[in-house]
mmCIF file with all atom_site columns, C-alpha atoms in Angstrom:
data_model
loop_
_atom_site.group_PDB
_atom_site.id
_atom_site.type_symbol
_atom_site.label_atom_id
_atom_site.label_alt_id
_atom_site.label_comp_id
_atom_site.label_asym_id
_atom_site.label_entity_id
_atom_site.label_seq_id
_atom_site.pdbx_PDB_ins_code
_atom_site.Cartn_x
_atom_site.Cartn_y
_atom_site.Cartn_z
_atom_site.occupancy
_atom_site.B_iso_or_equiv
_atom_site.pdbx_formal_charge
_atom_site.auth_seq_id
_atom_site.auth_comp_id
_atom_site.auth_asym_id
_atom_site.auth_atom_id
_atom_site.pdbx_PDB_model_num
ATOM 1   C CA . THR A 1 1   ? 103.023 112.164 -140.901 1.00 0.00 ? 1   THR A CA 1
ATOM 2   C CA . VAL A 1 2   ? 103.262 115.467 -142.384 1.00 0.00 ? 2   VAL A CA 1
ATOM 3   C CA . CYS A 1 3   ? 106.358 117.226 -143.819 1.00 0.00 ? 3   CYS A CA 1
ATOM 4   C CA . SER A 1 4   ? 106.204 120.870 -144.032 1.00 0.00 ? 4   SER A CA 1
ATOM 5   C CA . ARG A 1 5   ? 109.004 122.026 -146.415 1.00 0.00 ? 5   ARG A CA 1
ATOM 6   C CA . LEU A 1 6   ? 110.419 125.442 -146.968 1.00 0.00 ? 6   LEU A CA 1
ATOM 7   C CA . GLU A 1 7   ? 112.808 126.439 -149.801 1.00 0.00 ? 7   GLU A CA 1
ATOM 8   C CA . LEU A 1 8   ? 114.522 129.573 -150.035 1.00 0.00 ? 8   LEU A CA 1
ATOM 9   C CA . ALA A 1 9   ? 115.218 130.930 -153.724 1.00 0.00 ? 9   ALA A CA 1
ATOM 10  C CA . THR A 1 10  ? 118.624 132.586 -154.089 1.00 0.00 ? 10  THR A CA 1
ATOM 11  C CA . PRO A 1 11  ? 120.540 134.204 -156.714 1.00 0.00 ? 11  PRO A CA 1
ATOM 12  C CA . ASP A 1 12  ? 122.889 132.033 -158.610 1.00 0.00 ? 12  ASP A CA 1
ATOM 13  C CA . SER A 1 13  ? 125.774 133.145 -156.556 1.00 0.00 ? 13  SER A CA 1
ATOM 14  C CA . ASP A 1 14  ? 124.834 131.095 -153.288 1.00 0.00 ? 14  ASP A CA 1
ATOM 15  C CA . PRO A 1 15  ? 127.702 128.568 -153.167 1.00 0.00 ? 15  PRO A CA 1
ATOM 16  C CA . ASP A 1 16  ? 125.866 126.113 -151.150 1.00 0.00 ? 16  ASP A CA 1
ATOM 17  C CA . LEU A 1 17  ? 122.300 125.524 -152.438 1.00 0.00 ? 17  LEU A CA 1
ATOM 18  C CA . GLY A 1 18  ? 121.886 122.334 -150.099 1.00 0.00 ? 18  GLY A CA 1
ATOM 19  C CA . ASN A 1 19  ? 121.293 124.608 -146.989 1.00 0.00 ? 19  ASN A CA 1
ATOM 20  C CA . ASN A 1 20  ? 118.426 126.505 -148.592 1.00 0.00 ? 20  ASN A CA 1
ATOM 21  C CA . ARG A 1 21  ? 115.586 123.747 -147.683 1.00 0.00 ? 21  ARG A CA 1
ATOM 22  C CA . ILE A 1 22  ? 114.164 122.548 -144.567 1.00 0.00 ? 22  ILE A CA 1
ATOM 23  C CA . CYS A 1 23  ? 111.698 119.781 -143.940 1.00 0.00 ? 23  CYS A CA 1
ATOM 24  C CA . ASN A 1 24  ? 110.112 119.480 -140.437 1.00 0.00 ? 24  ASN A CA 1
ATOM 25  C CA . THR A 1 25  ? 108.181 116.271 -140.119 1.00 0.00 ? 25  THR A CA 1
ATOM 26  C CA . PHE A 1 26  ? 105.619 115.552 -137.477 1.00 0.00 ? 26  PHE A CA 1
ATOM 27  C CA . GLU A 1 27  ? 102.760 113.261 -136.414 1.00 0.00 ? 27  GLU A CA 1
ATOM 28  C CA . VAL A 1 28  ? 99.441  114.224 -136.764 1.00 0.00 ? 28  VAL A CA 1
ATOM 29  C CA . SER A 1 29  ? 97.054  112.518 -134.177 1.00 0.00 ? 29  SER A CA 1
ATOM 30  C CA . PRO A 1 30  ? 93.164  112.361 -134.381 1.00 0.00 ? 30  PRO A CA 1
ATOM 31  C CA . ASN A 1 31  ? 91.377  114.134 -131.529 1.00 0.00 ? 31  ASN A CA 1
ATOM 32  C CA . PRO A 1 32  ? 90.242  111.481 -129.058 1.00 0.00 ? 32  PRO A CA 1
ATOM 33  C CA . ASP A 1 33  ? 87.242  113.342 -128.125 1.00 0.00 ? 33  ASP A CA 1
ATOM 34  C CA . ARG A 1 34  ? 85.902  113.644 -131.831 1.00 0.00 ? 34  ARG A CA 1
ATOM 35  C CA . SER A 1 35  ? 85.258  110.961 -134.341 1.00 0.00 ? 35  SER A CA 1
ATOM 36  C CA . SER A 1 36  ? 83.182  109.786 -137.229 1.00 0.00 ? 36  SER A CA 1
ATOM 37  C CA . ASP A 1 37  ? 80.351  107.340 -136.939 1.00 0.00 ? 37  ASP A CA 1
ATOM 38  C CA . MET A 1 38  ? 79.499  105.941 -140.500 1.00 0.00 ? 38  MET A CA 1
ATOM 39  C CA . THR A 1 39  ? 75.929  104.219 -140.711 1.00 0.00 ? 39  THR A CA 1
ATOM 40  C CA . ILE A 1 40  ? 73.541  102.715 -143.202 1.00 0.00 ? 40  ILE A CA 1
ATOM 41  C CA . SER A 1 41  ? 70.185  102.141 -143.347 1.00 0.00 ? 41  SER A CA 1
ATOM 42  C CA . LYS A 1 42  ? 67.911  100.500 -145.885 1.00 0.00 ? 42  LYS A CA 1
ATOM 43  C CA . SER A 1 43  ? 64.336  100.617 -147.047 1.00 0.00 ? 43  SER A CA 1
ATOM 44  C CA . LEU A 1 44  ? 61.938  99.728  -149.992 1.00 0.00 ? 44  LEU A CA 1
ATOM 45  C CA . SER A 1 45  ? 60.596  102.076 -152.219 1.00 0.00 ? 45  SER A CA 1
ATOM 46  C CA . GLY A 1 46  ? 57.246  100.530 -153.533 1.00 0.00 ? 46  GLY A CA 1
ATOM 47  C CA . SER A 1 47  ? 56.709  96.819  -153.085 1.00 0.00 ? 47  SER A CA 1
ATOM 48  C CA . LEU A 1 48  ? 58.398  93.334  -153.934 1.00 0.00 ? 48  LEU A CA 1
ATOM 49  C CA . ALA A 1 49  ? 56.512  91.321  -156.350 1.00 0.00 ? 49  ALA A CA 1
ATOM 50  C CA . ARG A 1 50  ? 57.546  88.138  -158.500 1.00 0.00 ? 50  ARG A CA 1
ATOM 51  C CA . GLY A 1 51  ? 58.252  89.204  -162.260 1.00 0.00 ? 51  GLY A CA 1
ATOM 52  C CA . GLU A 1 52  ? 58.626  92.952  -161.238 1.00 0.00 ? 52  GLU A CA 1
ATOM 53  C CA . LEU A 1 53  ? 61.328  95.711  -160.720 1.00 0.00 ? 53  LEU A CA 1
ATOM 54  C CA . ALA A 1 54  ? 61.878  96.856  -157.133 1.00 0.00 ? 54  ALA A CA 1
ATOM 55  C CA . ARG A 1 55  ? 63.901  99.453  -155.609 1.00 0.00 ? 55  ARG A CA 1
ATOM 56  C CA . TYR A 1 56  ? 65.974  99.112  -152.357 1.00 0.00 ? 56  TYR A CA 1
ATOM 57  C CA . VAL A 1 57  ? 67.018  102.793 -150.958 1.00 0.00 ? 57  VAL A CA 1
ATOM 58  C CA . LEU A 1 58  ? 70.289  102.885 -149.121 1.00 0.00 ? 58  LEU A CA 1
ATOM 59  C CA . GLN A 1 59  ? 71.105  105.833 -146.871 1.00 0.00 ? 59  GLN A CA 1
ATOM 60  C CA . VAL A 1 60  ? 74.651  106.231 -145.731 1.00 0.00 ? 60  VAL A CA 1
ATOM 61  C CA . SER A 1 61  ? 75.391  108.947 -142.994 1.00 0.00 ? 61  SER A CA 1
ATOM 62  C CA . ASN A 1 62  ? 78.125  110.108 -140.878 1.00 0.00 ? 62  ASN A CA 1
ATOM 63  C CA . LEU A 1 63  ? 76.416  110.402 -137.570 1.00 0.00 ? 63  LEU A CA 1
ATOM 64  C CA . GLY A 1 64  ? 79.784  111.216 -135.636 1.00 0.00 ? 64  GLY A CA 1
ATOM 65  C CA . ASP A 1 65  ? 80.963  114.807 -134.612 1.00 0.00 ? 65  ASP A CA 1
ATOM 66  C CA . ASP A 1 66  ? 84.029  114.680 -136.911 1.00 0.00 ? 66  ASP A CA 1
ATOM 67  C CA . ALA A 1 67  ? 84.521  114.193 -140.577 1.00 0.00 ? 67  ALA A CA 1
ATOM 68  C CA . TYR A 1 68  ? 85.117  110.668 -141.840 1.00 0.00 ? 68  TYR A CA 1
ATOM 69  C CA . VAL A 1 69  ? 88.348  110.413 -143.788 1.00 0.00 ? 69  VAL A CA 1
ATOM 70  C CA . GLY A 1 70  ? 88.974  107.348 -146.049 1.00 0.00 ? 70  GLY A CA 1
ATOM 71  C CA . SER A 1 71  ? 87.354  105.308 -148.794 1.00 0.00 ? 71  SER A CA 1
ATOM 72  C CA . LEU A 1 72  ? 83.792  104.036 -148.522 1.00 0.00 ? 72  LEU A CA 1
ATOM 73  C CA . SER A 1 73  ? 82.023  101.190 -150.399 1.00 0.00 ? 73  SER A CA 1
ATOM 74  C CA . VAL A 1 74  ? 78.553  99.402  -149.854 1.00 0.00 ? 74  VAL A CA 1
ATOM 75  C CA . LEU A 1 75  ? 78.245  95.683  -150.319 1.00 0.00 ? 75  LEU A CA 1
ATOM 76  C CA . ASP A 1 76  ? 74.558  94.553  -150.993 1.00 0.00 ? 76  ASP A CA 1
ATOM 77  C CA . ASN A 1 77  ? 74.103  90.660  -150.540 1.00 0.00 ? 77  ASN A CA 1
ATOM 78  C CA . LEU A 1 78  ? 70.977  90.096  -152.781 1.00 0.00 ? 78  LEU A CA 1
ATOM 79  C CA . PRO A 1 79  ? 68.708  87.374  -151.716 1.00 0.00 ? 79  PRO A CA 1
ATOM 80  C CA . GLU A 1 80  ? 67.897  84.369  -153.798 1.00 0.00 ? 80  GLU A CA 1
ATOM 81  C CA . GLY A 1 81  ? 65.526  85.169  -156.774 1.00 0.00 ? 81  GLY A CA 1
ATOM 82  C CA . VAL A 1 82  ? 66.945  88.951  -156.902 1.00 0.00 ? 82  VAL A CA 1
ATOM 83  C CA . GLN A 1 83  ? 68.952  90.404  -159.723 1.00 0.00 ? 83  GLN A CA 1
ATOM 84  C CA . PHE A 1 84  ? 70.697  93.510  -159.844 1.00 0.00 ? 84  PHE A CA 1
ATOM 85  C CA . VAL A 1 85  ? 69.643  95.860  -162.952 1.00 0.00 ? 85  VAL A CA 1
ATOM 86  C CA . GLN A 1 86  ? 71.003  99.225  -162.300 1.00 0.00 ? 86  GLN A CA 1
ATOM 87  C CA . HIS A 1 87  ? 71.815  102.006 -159.498 1.00 0.00 ? 87  HIS A CA 1
ATOM 88  C CA . GLU A 1 88  ? 70.028  105.403 -159.246 1.00 0.00 ? 88  GLU A CA 1
ATOM 89  C CA . ALA A 1 89  ? 71.217  108.107 -157.112 1.00 0.00 ? 89  ALA A CA 1
ATOM 90  C CA . ALA A 1 90  ? 70.466  112.109 -156.625 1.00 0.00 ? 90  ALA A CA 1
ATOM 91  C CA . SER A 1 91  ? 74.102  112.417 -157.865 1.00 0.00 ? 91  SER A CA 1
ATOM 92  C CA . PRO A 1 92  ? 74.810  109.394 -160.043 1.00 0.00 ? 92  PRO A CA 1
ATOM 93  C CA . ASP A 1 93  ? 78.603  110.489 -160.563 1.00 0.00 ? 93  ASP A CA 1
ATOM 94  C CA . LEU A 1 94  ? 79.094  109.684 -156.782 1.00 0.00 ? 94  LEU A CA 1
ATOM 95  C CA . TRP A 1 95  ? 78.553  105.964 -157.042 1.00 0.00 ? 95  TRP A CA 1
ATOM 96  C CA . ARG A 1 96  ? 80.032  103.315 -159.122 1.00 0.00 ? 96  ARG A CA 1
ATOM 97  C CA . CYS A 1 97  ? 77.988  100.007 -158.799 1.00 0.00 ? 97  CYS A CA 1
ATOM 98  C CA . GLN A 1 98  ? 78.902  96.557  -160.325 1.00 0.00 ? 98  GLN A CA 1
ATOM 99  C CA . ALA A 1 99  ? 77.791  93.011  -159.582 1.00 0.00 ? 99  ALA A CA 1
ATOM 100 C CA . PRO A 1 100 ? 80.884  90.893  -159.042 1.00 0.00 ? 100 PRO A CA 1
ATOM 101 C CA . SER A 1 101 ? 78.621  87.825  -158.560 1.00 0.00 ? 101 SER A CA 1
ATOM 102 C CA . SER A 1 102 ? 74.811  87.247  -158.977 1.00 0.00 ? 102 SER A CA 1
ATOM 103 C CA . SER A 1 103 ? 74.226  87.561  -155.231 1.00 0.00 ? 103 SER A CA 1
ATOM 104 C CA . GLN A 1 104 ? 76.358  90.694  -154.532 1.00 0.00 ? 104 GLN A CA 1
ATOM 105 C CA . VAL A 1 105 ? 76.423  94.439  -155.618 1.00 0.00 ? 105 VAL A CA 1
ATOM 106 C CA . ARG A 1 106 ? 79.408  96.773  -154.658 1.00 0.00 ? 106 ARG A CA 1
ATOM 107 C CA . CYS A 1 107 ? 78.923  100.277 -154.678 1.00 0.00 ? 107 CYS A CA 1
ATOM 108 C CA . ASP A 1 108 ? 82.024  102.563 -154.323 1.00 0.00 ? 108 ASP A CA 1
ATOM 109 C CA . TYR A 1 109 ? 81.530  106.179 -153.247 1.00 0.00 ? 109 TYR A CA 1
ATOM 110 C CA . LEU A 1 110 ? 83.467  108.368 -155.728 1.00 0.00 ? 110 LEU A CA 1
ATOM 111 C CA . GLY A 1 111 ? 83.229  111.630 -153.915 1.00 0.00 ? 111 GLY A CA 1
ATOM 112 C CA . ASP A 1 112 ? 85.668  113.300 -151.407 1.00 0.00 ? 112 ASP A CA 1
ATOM 113 C CA . ASP A 1 113 ? 87.758  111.024 -148.934 1.00 0.00 ? 113 ASP A CA 1
ATOM 114 C CA . VAL A 1 114 ? 86.485  113.455 -146.576 1.00 0.00 ? 114 VAL A CA 1
ATOM 115 C CA . ILE A 1 115 ? 82.885  112.687 -145.785 1.00 0.00 ? 115 ILE A CA 1
ATOM 116 C CA . ALA A 1 116 ? 81.264  115.601 -143.594 1.00 0.00 ? 116 ALA A CA 1
ATOM 117 C CA . VAL A 1 117 ? 78.812  115.017 -140.728 1.00 0.00 ? 117 VAL A CA 1
ATOM 118 C CA . GLY A 1 118 ? 75.315  114.293 -142.474 1.00 0.00 ? 118 GLY A CA 1
ATOM 119 C CA . ALA A 1 119 ? 73.873  112.222 -144.826 1.00 0.00 ? 119 ALA A CA 1
ATOM 120 C CA . LEU A 1 120 ? 75.185  111.277 -148.297 1.00 0.00 ? 120 LEU A CA 1
ATOM 121 C CA . PRO A 1 121 ? 72.683  111.231 -151.284 1.00 0.00 ? 121 PRO A CA 1
ATOM 122 C CA . ASP A 1 122 ? 70.436  108.288 -151.451 1.00 0.00 ? 122 ASP A CA 1
ATOM 123 C CA . LEU A 1 123 ? 71.636  105.403 -153.251 1.00 0.00 ? 123 LEU A CA 1
ATOM 124 C CA . ILE A 1 124 ? 68.958  103.471 -155.080 1.00 0.00 ? 124 ILE A CA 1
ATOM 125 C CA . LEU A 1 125 ? 69.252  99.924  -156.318 1.00 0.00 ? 125 LEU A CA 1
ATOM 126 C CA . GLN A 1 126 ? 67.121  98.663  -158.685 1.00 0.00 ? 126 GLN A CA 1
ATOM 127 C CA . VAL A 1 127 ? 66.732  94.904  -158.896 1.00 0.00 ? 127 VAL A CA 1
ATOM 128 C CA . ARG A 1 128 ? 64.307  92.344  -160.639 1.00 0.00 ? 128 ARG A CA 1
ATOM 129 C CA . VAL A 1 129 ? 62.471  89.775  -158.773 1.00 0.00 ? 129 VAL A CA 1
ATOM 130 C CA . SER A 1 130 ? 62.398  86.405  -160.538 1.00 0.00 ? 130 SER A CA 1
ATOM 131 C CA . ASP A 1 131 ? 59.261  84.294  -160.705 1.00 0.00 ? 131 ASP A CA 1
ATOM 132 C CA . SER A 1 132 ? 60.821  81.708  -158.740 1.00 0.00 ? 132 SER A CA 1
ATOM 133 C CA . ALA A 1 133 ? 61.736  84.046  -155.944 1.00 0.00 ? 133 ALA A CA 1
ATOM 134 C CA . PRO A 1 134 ? 60.973  82.798  -152.146 1.00 0.00 ? 134 PRO A CA 1
ATOM 135 C CA . ASP A 1 135 ? 57.949  84.157  -150.394 1.00 0.00 ? 135 ASP A CA 1
ATOM 136 C CA . GLU A 1 136 ? 59.939  86.163  -148.011 1.00 0.00 ? 136 GLU A CA 1
ATOM 137 C CA . LEU A 1 137 ? 63.156  88.021  -149.147 1.00 0.00 ? 137 LEU A CA 1
ATOM 138 C CA . ARG A 1 138 ? 65.753  89.160  -146.527 1.00 0.00 ? 138 ARG A CA 1
ATOM 139 C CA . ASN A 1 139 ? 68.311  91.797  -148.055 1.00 0.00 ? 139 ASN A CA 1
ATOM 140 C CA . CYS A 1 140 ? 71.388  92.956  -146.270 1.00 0.00 ? 140 CYS A CA 1
ATOM 141 C CA . ALA A 1 141 ? 73.900  95.673  -147.289 1.00 0.00 ? 141 ALA A CA 1
ATOM 142 C CA . GLU A 1 142 ? 76.953  96.767  -145.129 1.00 0.00 ? 142 GLU A CA 1
ATOM 143 C CA . LEU A 1 143 ? 79.674  99.229  -145.354 1.00 0.00 ? 143 LEU A CA 1
ATOM 144 C CA . LEU A 1 144 ? 83.440  98.596  -146.044 1.00 0.00 ? 144 LEU A CA 1
ATOM 145 C CA . LEU A 1 145 ? 85.301  101.305 -144.471 1.00 0.00 ? 145 LEU A CA 1
ATOM 146 C CA . ASP A 1 146 ? 89.013  101.995 -144.978 1.00 0.00 ? 146 ASP A CA 1
ATOM 147 C CA . SER A 1 147 ? 89.798  105.014 -143.022 1.00 0.00 ? 147 SER A CA 1
ATOM 148 C CA . LEU A 1 148 ? 93.134  107.023 -143.364 1.00 0.00 ? 148 LEU A CA 1
ATOM 149 C CA . GLY A 1 149 ? 94.919  106.948 -140.131 1.00 0.00 ? 149 GLY A CA 1
ATOM 150 C CA . ALA A 1 150 ? 92.059  107.912 -138.222 1.00 0.00 ? 150 ALA A CA 1
ATOM 151 C CA . ALA A 1 151 ? 90.563  105.777 -135.310 1.00 0.00 ? 151 ALA A CA 1
ATOM 152 C CA . SER A 1 152 ? 88.465  102.920 -136.405 1.00 0.00 ? 152 SER A CA 1
ATOM 153 C CA . ASP A 1 153 ? 84.363  103.496 -136.474 1.00 0.00 ? 153 ASP A CA 1
ATOM 154 C CA . PRO A 1 154 ? 83.518  103.499 -132.771 1.00 0.00 ? 154 PRO A CA 1
ATOM 155 C CA . GLU A 1 155 ? 80.027  101.999 -133.434 1.00 0.00 ? 155 GLU A CA 1
ATOM 156 C CA . PRO A 1 156 ? 80.304  99.235  -135.992 1.00 0.00 ? 156 PRO A CA 1
ATOM 157 C CA . SER A 1 157 ? 77.166  97.794  -135.137 1.00 0.00 ? 157 SER A CA 1
ATOM 158 C CA . ASN A 1 158 ? 75.321  100.257 -137.392 1.00 0.00 ? 158 ASN A CA 1
ATOM 159 C CA . ASN A 1 159 ? 77.642  99.400  -140.529 1.00 0.00 ? 159 ASN A CA 1
ATOM 160 C CA . GLN A 1 160 ? 75.088  96.814  -141.721 1.00 0.00 ? 160 GLN A CA 1
ATOM 161 C CA . ALA A 1 161 ? 71.240  97.169  -142.308 1.00 0.00 ? 161 ALA A CA 1
ATOM 162 C CA . CYS A 1 162 ? 68.930  94.490  -143.321 1.00 0.00 ? 162 CYS A CA 1
ATOM 163 C CA . LEU A 1 163 ? 65.406  94.525  -144.505 1.00 0.00 ? 163 LEU A CA 1
ATOM 164 C CA . SER A 1 164 ? 62.824  91.336  -144.681 1.00 0.00 ? 164 SER A CA 1
ATOM 165 C CA . ARG A 1 165 ? 59.713  91.386  -146.666 1.00 0.00 ? 165 ARG A CA 1
ATOM 166 C CA . ARG A 1 166 ? 57.061  89.262  -148.023 1.00 0.00 ? 166 ARG A CA 1
ATOM 167 C CA . LEU A 1 167 ? 56.469  89.356  -151.645 1.00 0.00 ? 167 LEU A CA 1
ATOM 168 C CA . SER A 1 168 ? 53.184  90.834  -152.587 1.00 0.00 ? 168 SER A CA 1
ATOM 169 C CA . ASP A 1 169 ? 51.080  89.772  -155.576 1.00 0.00 ? 169 ASP A CA 1
ATOM 170 C CA . PRO A 1 170 ? 52.097  91.457  -158.677 1.00 0.00 ? 170 PRO A CA 1
ATOM 171 C CA . GLU A 1 171 ? 49.702  94.354  -160.126 1.00 0.00 ? 171 GLU A CA 1
ATOM 172 C CA . PRO A 1 172 ? 47.162  92.826  -162.578 1.00 0.00 ? 172 PRO A CA 1
ATOM 173 C CA . GLU A 1 173 ? 47.851  93.756  -166.110 1.00 0.00 ? 173 GLU A CA 1
ATOM 174 C CA . GLY A 1 174 ? 44.801  95.115  -168.440 1.00 0.00 ? 174 GLY A CA 1
ATOM 175 C CA . VAL A 1 175 ? 41.689  96.991  -167.229 1.00 0.00 ? 175 VAL A CA 1
ATOM 176 C CA . ASP A 1 176 ? 40.041  96.612  -164.092 1.00 0.00 ? 176 ASP A CA 1
ATOM 177 C CA . VAL A 1 177 ? 36.460  96.357  -164.482 1.00 0.00 ? 177 VAL A CA 1
ATOM 178 C CA . SER A 1 178 ? 33.969  95.900  -161.752 1.00 0.00 ? 178 SER A CA 1
ATOM 179 C CA . VAL A 1 179 ? 30.046  95.534  -162.108 1.00 0.00 ? 179 VAL A CA 1
ATOM 180 C CA . GLN A 1 180 ? 27.612  96.945  -159.669 1.00 0.00 ? 180 GLN A CA 1
ATOM 181 C CA . GLN A 1 181 ? 23.903  95.990  -159.771 1.00 0.00 ? 181 GLN A CA 1
ATOM 182 C CA . ALA A 1 182 ? 21.430  97.818  -157.856 1.00 0.00 ? 182 ALA A CA 1
ATOM 183 C CA . LEU A 1 183 ? 17.405  97.266  -157.686 1.00 0.00 ? 183 LEU A CA 1
ATOM 184 C CA . VAL A 1 184 ? 15.152  100.211 -158.692 1.00 0.00 ? 184 VAL A CA 1
ATOM 185 C CA . GLY A 1 185 ? 11.689  99.891  -157.524 1.00 0.00 ? 185 GLY A CA 1
ATOM 186 C CA . ASP A 1 186 ? 10.025  96.954  -155.627 1.00 0.00 ? 186 ASP A CA 1
ATOM 187 C CA . LEU A 1 187 ? 10.345  93.279  -156.441 1.00 0.00 ? 187 LEU A CA 1
ATOM 188 C CA . GLN A 1 188 ? 7.285   91.202  -156.546 1.00 0.00 ? 188 GLN A CA 1
ATOM 189 C CA . VAL A 1 189 ? 6.605   87.435  -156.533 1.00 0.00 ? 189 VAL A CA 1
ATOM 190 C CA . GLY A 1 190 ? 4.820   85.965  -159.562 1.00 0.00 ? 190 GLY A CA 1
#
């Protein structure tokens, strides 16, 4: 509902100021032929290894043909043996991340409530993999949408993204030395 208000300024001699204002109220309906379609995808930058830092890259996009209007958050359910360290973003002031529990990270989008068609800057969650993490990690993130009066997301199946990866061995510390031996000349018995 939108109220359009018009007020007329008159000199002090107007005996009835109550009739100098008008407010027209009308409903605004979304265009049924156009809609937003928010989606999330997840990838890994680098590898997952026990005792090491890792980076999950979250890409939030509007694949629809109209802007999304409303609030947006990402809820990432961390796998066993993984702990949130910090978030990184191309525009760090667009996201606020906190870990309400040891197994979840919630990142709230702080940009405009109107998200145009296209991709938001990547959100990167830096995590630490514990020494006791299982051999395979499955990490899922989902969009939490609260649209303001618009139609609900027409394709909610793409509002969650999961990634499964086996742990790799950590990079060895120190110097990596190798020795090669070659025979120069002939080998004789005796």
